Amino acid sequence: NLVANGIADPVTWAKIESIINSPYQNGNRHPDISEFKKKLVGLGYGAFSYTDLYADRTESAVRDFQRAYGLPVSGILDEISIDVLETKYNELFVKILIDAGHGGKDPGGMGFGLIEKDLVLDIATSTADYLNQNYRWVEVQLTRSTDKFIELSDRAKMANDWNADYFVSIHTNALNGTAHGFESFIYNGVVSNETRRLQREVHSYIVNQMNVYDRGMKRANFNVLRNSKVPAMLVEYLFIDNKSDNKLLSQASYRKWLGEITAKAIAKSFNLTRK
């Protein structure tokens, strides 16, 4: 997009220098290279490990990508190639952020020897694993994969900064020992039609699979929902302080299954393609 006058003016030379000195070319290492590799492989270009090294196979994949999209075939990831790569990747892939509630110094609810932060990490991990293993064109991240404390506002910020297509915060409930069942929440302020649609579809799928008391699709002023700029939902899987619900939650196989049906619900709502 330079002025095509055939004169090597300072602007032209500056652009040439920026391209030939790019860190994203054969023989170089850079922290961003692993992410570019993942996007290239996701779009069907190349097959390699996601290291920070830009080697021969990376250059070959970049050349194929540039050729396919009518870009100058240099084998260097210049800024225009990067912009096209990220645009095409984001057009094709659905980005899901799964939040395991609580963690670290915040245990969440407790009942009959169970701690919420542990249960929801199992469910969240199972959800992410099932999506990654069974569907194409989906990218999944977890807010935490270990017993770590994360501020509520930082969880929403992760979703916003990543521009996630969906943010799902996973919890178990607690009240008075007698309450039971499943419920979900979206923000009680202004939300998009997409947020409402996703709650309706994901909630209905999960509760129908669980075959438990449906406490309803609700709205609340929860921090992670209020601060999310992307479609977001918070789900409460059963009551940790209810004996019957607790008995189900105590089973590792049941928690794994909860993650699987949550993944299937998300996949159905986003029309994800099976591998």
Short mmCIF file of C-alpha atoms in Angstrom, two decimals:
data_model
loop_
_atom_site.label_atom_id
_atom_site.label_comp_id
_atom_site.label_asym_id
_atom_site.label_seq_id
_atom_site.Cartn_x
_atom_site.Cartn_y
_atom_site.Cartn_z
CA ASN A 1 0.00 0.00 0.00
CA LEU A 2 2.88 2.36 -0.70
CA VAL A 3 2.79 5.03 -3.37
CA ALA A 4 3.80 3.14 -6.53
CA ASN A 5 6.11 5.76 -8.07
CA GLY A 6 9.19 3.62 -8.67
CA ILE A 7 11.23 5.89 -6.39
CA ALA A 8 13.09 4.47 -3.39
CA ASP A 9 11.87 7.20 -1.05
CA PRO A 10 12.38 7.03 2.76
CA VAL A 11 8.94 5.51 3.37
CA THR A 12 9.64 2.72 0.88
CA TRP A 13 13.07 2.01 2.36
CA ALA A 14 11.63 1.97 5.88
CA LYS A 15 9.09 -0.65 4.81
CA ILE A 16 11.76 -2.77 3.14
CA GLU A 17 13.90 -2.59 6.28
CA SER A 18 10.99 -3.56 8.54
CA ILE A 19 10.24 -6.64 6.42
CA ILE A 20 13.78 -7.93 5.92
CA ASN A 21 14.57 -7.37 9.60
CA SER A 22 11.39 -9.03 10.80
CA PRO A 23 11.95 -11.49 13.68
CA TYR A 24 9.41 -13.74 11.99
CA GLN A 25 11.65 -15.39 9.41
CA ASN A 26 13.82 -18.45 8.98
CA GLY A 27 16.46 -18.99 11.65
CA ASN A 28 14.94 -16.68 14.25
CA ARG A 29 13.33 -17.31 17.61
CA HIS A 30 10.54 -15.17 19.08
CA PRO A 31 7.81 -15.82 21.69
CA ASP A 32 5.08 -14.93 19.17
CA ILE A 33 6.20 -17.58 16.67
CA SER A 34 4.54 -20.45 18.56
CA GLU A 35 1.18 -18.68 18.34
CA PHE A 36 1.61 -18.02 14.61
CA LYS A 37 2.46 -21.70 14.10
CA LYS A 38 -0.72 -22.74 15.88
CA LYS A 39 -2.78 -20.49 13.61
CA LEU A 40 -1.04 -21.78 10.46
CA VAL A 41 -1.67 -25.40 11.44
CA GLY A 42 -5.26 -24.56 12.39
CA LEU A 43 -5.84 -23.19 8.91
CA GLY A 44 -4.28 -26.27 7.32
CA TYR A 45 -0.76 -25.02 6.58
CA GLY A 46 2.12 -27.15 7.82
CA ALA A 47 2.49 -29.67 10.61
CA PHE A 48 5.03 -28.91 13.31
CA SER A 49 5.44 -28.44 17.06
CA TYR A 50 4.58 -25.06 18.52
CA THR A 51 8.09 -23.97 19.48
CA ASP A 52 9.40 -20.40 19.24
CA LEU A 53 11.79 -21.34 16.37
CA TYR A 54 11.06 -20.22 12.81
CA ALA A 55 12.70 -22.94 10.69
CA ASP A 56 12.42 -24.40 7.17
CA ARG A 57 9.02 -26.03 7.67
CA THR A 58 7.61 -22.82 9.11
CA GLU A 59 8.88 -20.84 6.14
CA SER A 60 7.40 -23.38 3.73
CA ALA A 61 4.02 -23.18 5.49
CA VAL A 62 4.11 -19.38 5.39
CA ARG A 63 4.90 -19.44 1.67
CA ASP A 64 1.94 -21.76 1.04
CA PHE A 65 -0.30 -19.50 3.11
CA GLN A 66 0.86 -16.35 1.32
CA ARG A 67 0.39 -18.00 -2.07
CA ALA A 68 -3.15 -19.13 -1.17
CA TYR A 69 -4.26 -15.63 -0.14
CA GLY A 70 -2.58 -13.67 -2.95
CA LEU A 71 0.12 -12.16 -0.74
CA PRO A 72 3.75 -11.55 -1.73
CA VAL A 73 5.41 -14.96 -1.35
CA SER A 74 8.45 -14.14 0.77
CA GLY A 75 8.26 -16.79 3.48
CA ILE A 76 8.50 -13.93 5.98
CA LEU A 77 5.57 -13.08 8.23
CA ASP A 78 5.34 -9.37 7.50
CA GLU A 79 2.60 -7.27 9.10
CA ILE A 80 0.16 -7.71 6.20
CA SER A 81 0.60 -11.51 6.25
CA ILE A 82 0.13 -11.52 10.02
CA ASP A 83 -3.05 -9.44 9.72
CA VAL A 84 -4.51 -11.81 7.11
CA LEU A 85 -3.45 -14.87 9.13
CA GLU A 86 -5.15 -13.61 12.30
CA THR A 87 -8.27 -12.43 10.44
CA LYS A 88 -8.77 -15.76 8.66
CA TYR A 89 -8.09 -17.71 11.85
CA ASN A 90 -10.59 -15.65 13.86
CA GLU A 91 -13.21 -15.99 11.12
CA LEU A 92 -12.93 -19.77 11.20
CA PHE A 93 -12.30 -20.59 14.85
CA VAL A 94 -14.66 -20.29 17.83
CA LYS A 95 -12.87 -19.19 20.99
CA ILE A 96 -14.24 -20.55 24.27
CA LEU A 97 -12.93 -19.46 27.68
CA ILE A 98 -13.82 -21.83 30.52
CA ASP A 99 -13.58 -20.42 34.03
CA ALA A 100 -13.21 -22.75 37.02
CA GLY A 101 -14.63 -20.64 39.83
CA HIS A 102 -12.78 -19.79 43.05
CA GLY A 103 -9.32 -21.33 43.60
CA GLY A 104 -6.33 -20.84 45.87
CA LYS A 105 -7.25 -18.93 49.03
CA ASP A 106 -10.90 -18.84 47.91
CA PRO A 107 -12.36 -22.35 48.44
CA GLY A 108 -15.91 -21.52 47.42
CA GLY A 109 -18.70 -23.63 48.92
CA MET A 110 -18.04 -26.65 51.12
CA GLY A 111 -20.09 -29.62 52.18
CA PHE A 112 -19.61 -33.20 53.43
CA GLY A 113 -15.86 -33.05 52.85
CA LEU A 114 -16.04 -31.58 49.35
CA ILE A 115 -14.64 -28.18 48.32
CA GLU A 116 -16.13 -26.27 45.41
CA LYS A 117 -12.82 -25.02 43.95
CA ASP A 118 -11.70 -28.64 43.42
CA LEU A 119 -14.94 -29.87 41.90
CA VAL A 120 -15.28 -27.05 39.40
CA LEU A 121 -11.67 -27.40 38.25
CA ASP A 122 -12.43 -31.02 37.34
CA ILE A 123 -15.58 -30.00 35.44
CA ALA A 124 -13.86 -27.12 33.65
CA THR A 125 -10.89 -29.29 32.64
CA SER A 126 -13.20 -32.00 31.35
CA THR A 127 -15.15 -29.43 29.33
CA ALA A 128 -11.99 -28.06 27.72
CA ASP A 129 -10.55 -31.52 27.03
CA TYR A 130 -13.72 -32.79 25.40
CA LEU A 131 -14.02 -29.75 23.13
CA ASN A 132 -10.37 -29.96 22.09
CA GLN A 133 -10.46 -33.71 21.47
CA ASN A 134 -13.74 -33.96 19.61
CA TYR A 135 -14.37 -30.79 17.57
CA ARG A 136 -12.75 -28.87 14.75
CA TRP A 137 -12.30 -25.12 14.51
CA VAL A 138 -12.48 -24.49 18.24
CA GLU A 139 -9.85 -22.93 20.51
CA VAL A 140 -10.32 -23.41 24.23
CA GLN A 141 -8.58 -21.76 27.15
CA LEU A 142 -8.97 -22.12 30.92
CA THR A 143 -8.75 -19.20 33.33
CA ARG A 144 -6.93 -21.58 35.66
CA SER A 145 -5.65 -25.14 35.33
CA THR A 146 -4.34 -25.42 38.89
CA ASP A 147 -5.47 -24.49 42.40
CA LYS A 148 -4.71 -20.79 41.86
CA PHE A 149 -6.49 -17.67 43.07
CA ILE A 150 -7.55 -15.23 40.34
CA GLU A 151 -9.40 -11.98 40.96
CA LEU A 152 -12.92 -11.94 39.54
CA SER A 153 -12.27 -8.87 37.40
CA ASP A 154 -9.16 -10.54 35.95
CA ARG A 155 -11.22 -13.52 34.80
CA ALA A 156 -13.52 -11.28 32.79
CA LYS A 157 -10.51 -9.35 31.51
CA MET A 158 -9.07 -12.59 30.12
CA ALA A 159 -12.24 -13.09 28.09
CA ASN A 160 -12.26 -9.49 26.89
CA ASP A 161 -8.57 -9.33 26.00
CA TRP A 162 -8.79 -12.60 24.10
CA ASN A 163 -12.04 -11.50 22.44
CA ALA A 164 -13.60 -14.85 23.31
CA ASP A 165 -16.76 -15.92 21.55
CA TYR A 166 -18.09 -17.32 24.84
CA PHE A 167 -17.11 -17.12 28.50
CA VAL A 168 -18.51 -19.82 30.80
CA SER A 169 -17.89 -19.63 34.55
CA ILE A 170 -18.37 -22.96 36.33
CA HIS A 171 -19.56 -23.29 39.93
CA THR A 172 -21.40 -25.53 42.36
CA ASN A 173 -24.11 -24.10 44.60
CA ALA A 174 -24.69 -23.93 48.36
CA LEU A 175 -27.55 -22.57 50.43
CA ASN A 176 -29.38 -24.27 53.26
CA GLY A 177 -28.80 -27.99 52.85
CA THR A 178 -32.19 -28.61 51.25
CA ALA A 179 -31.98 -26.60 48.01
CA HIS A 180 -31.03 -28.71 45.00
CA GLY A 181 -30.76 -28.72 41.22
CA PHE A 182 -29.16 -26.78 38.38
CA GLU A 183 -29.37 -23.10 37.43
CA SER A 184 -27.60 -20.61 35.20
CA PHE A 185 -27.10 -16.85 35.17
CA ILE A 186 -26.41 -14.05 32.71
CA TYR A 187 -25.88 -10.38 33.61
CA ASN A 188 -28.98 -8.54 34.81
CA GLY A 189 -28.04 -5.42 32.85
CA VAL A 190 -27.90 -4.89 29.11
CA VAL A 191 -26.86 -8.06 27.27
CA SER A 192 -26.83 -9.11 23.64
CA ASN A 193 -29.34 -11.36 21.94
CA GLU A 194 -26.47 -13.80 21.49
CA THR A 195 -25.95 -13.94 25.26
CA ARG A 196 -29.62 -14.74 25.79
CA ARG A 197 -29.64 -17.33 23.00
CA LEU A 198 -26.60 -19.11 24.35
CA GLN A 199 -27.97 -19.24 27.89
CA ARG A 200 -31.25 -20.66 26.62
CA GLU A 201 -29.62 -23.32 24.47
CA VAL A 202 -26.73 -24.33 26.73
CA HIS A 203 -28.85 -24.34 29.90
CA SER A 204 -31.59 -26.43 28.30
CA TYR A 205 -29.18 -29.00 26.91
CA ILE A 206 -27.32 -29.43 30.21
CA VAL A 207 -30.35 -29.67 32.48
CA ASN A 208 -32.08 -32.12 30.15
CA GLN A 209 -29.02 -34.36 30.18
CA MET A 210 -28.60 -34.10 33.95
CA ASN A 211 -32.27 -34.90 34.59
CA VAL A 212 -32.29 -32.90 37.84
CA TYR A 213 -34.52 -30.14 39.18
CA ASP A 214 -34.36 -27.12 36.87
CA ARG A 215 -34.05 -23.99 39.00
CA GLY A 216 -34.24 -21.84 35.90
CA MET A 217 -32.39 -19.41 33.68
CA LYS A 218 -31.70 -16.38 35.84
CA ARG A 219 -30.01 -12.99 35.75
CA ALA A 220 -27.70 -11.47 38.36
CA ASN A 221 -25.13 -8.73 38.91
CA PHE A 222 -22.18 -11.11 39.31
CA ASN A 223 -18.74 -9.57 38.81
CA VAL A 224 -17.59 -11.94 36.05
CA LEU A 225 -20.82 -11.31 34.11
CA ARG A 226 -20.98 -7.55 34.70
CA ASN A 227 -17.39 -7.02 33.52
CA SER A 228 -17.54 -9.33 30.50
CA LYS A 229 -17.79 -7.58 27.16
CA VAL A 230 -18.28 -10.92 25.41
CA PRO A 231 -21.26 -13.31 25.74
CA ALA A 232 -20.96 -14.81 29.23
CA MET A 233 -22.83 -17.24 31.44
CA LEU A 234 -22.32 -18.57 34.96
CA VAL A 235 -23.57 -22.10 35.71
CA GLU A 236 -24.27 -23.68 39.11
CA TYR A 237 -24.04 -27.49 38.99
CA LEU A 238 -26.02 -28.84 41.94
CA PHE A 239 -25.66 -27.98 45.65
CA ILE A 240 -22.53 -29.07 47.47
CA ASP A 241 -24.36 -28.87 50.84
CA ASN A 242 -27.26 -31.07 49.74
CA LYS A 243 -26.68 -34.77 50.52
CA SER A 244 -28.14 -36.10 47.28
CA ASP A 245 -26.45 -33.54 45.06
CA ASN A 246 -23.22 -33.94 47.01
CA LYS A 247 -23.23 -37.68 46.44
CA LEU A 248 -23.29 -37.11 42.68
CA LEU A 249 -20.60 -34.42 42.81
CA SER A 250 -18.34 -36.66 44.89
CA GLN A 251 -17.90 -39.04 41.94
CA ALA A 252 -14.97 -38.20 39.64
CA SER A 253 -16.73 -39.94 36.76
CA TYR A 254 -19.80 -37.74 37.26
CA ARG A 255 -17.73 -34.56 37.26
CA LYS A 256 -16.03 -35.70 34.06
CA TRP A 257 -19.44 -36.38 32.53
CA LEU A 258 -20.68 -32.92 33.53
CA GLY A 259 -17.77 -31.46 31.60
CA GLU A 260 -18.58 -33.59 28.58
CA ILE A 261 -22.25 -32.59 28.42
CA THR A 262 -21.26 -28.94 28.90
CA ALA A 263 -18.86 -29.26 25.96
CA LYS A 264 -21.58 -30.88 23.85
CA ALA A 265 -24.00 -28.09 24.76
CA ILE A 266 -21.49 -25.43 23.69
CA ALA A 267 -20.62 -27.33 20.51
CA LYS A 268 -24.30 -27.64 19.59
CA SER A 269 -24.94 -23.92 20.11
CA PHE A 270 -21.92 -22.94 18.00
CA ASN A 271 -22.53 -25.58 15.32
CA LEU A 272 -19.07 -27.05 15.82
CA THR A 273 -17.98 -29.82 13.47
CA ARG A 274 -16.97 -33.20 14.88
CA LYS A 275 -13.45 -34.42 14.14
#
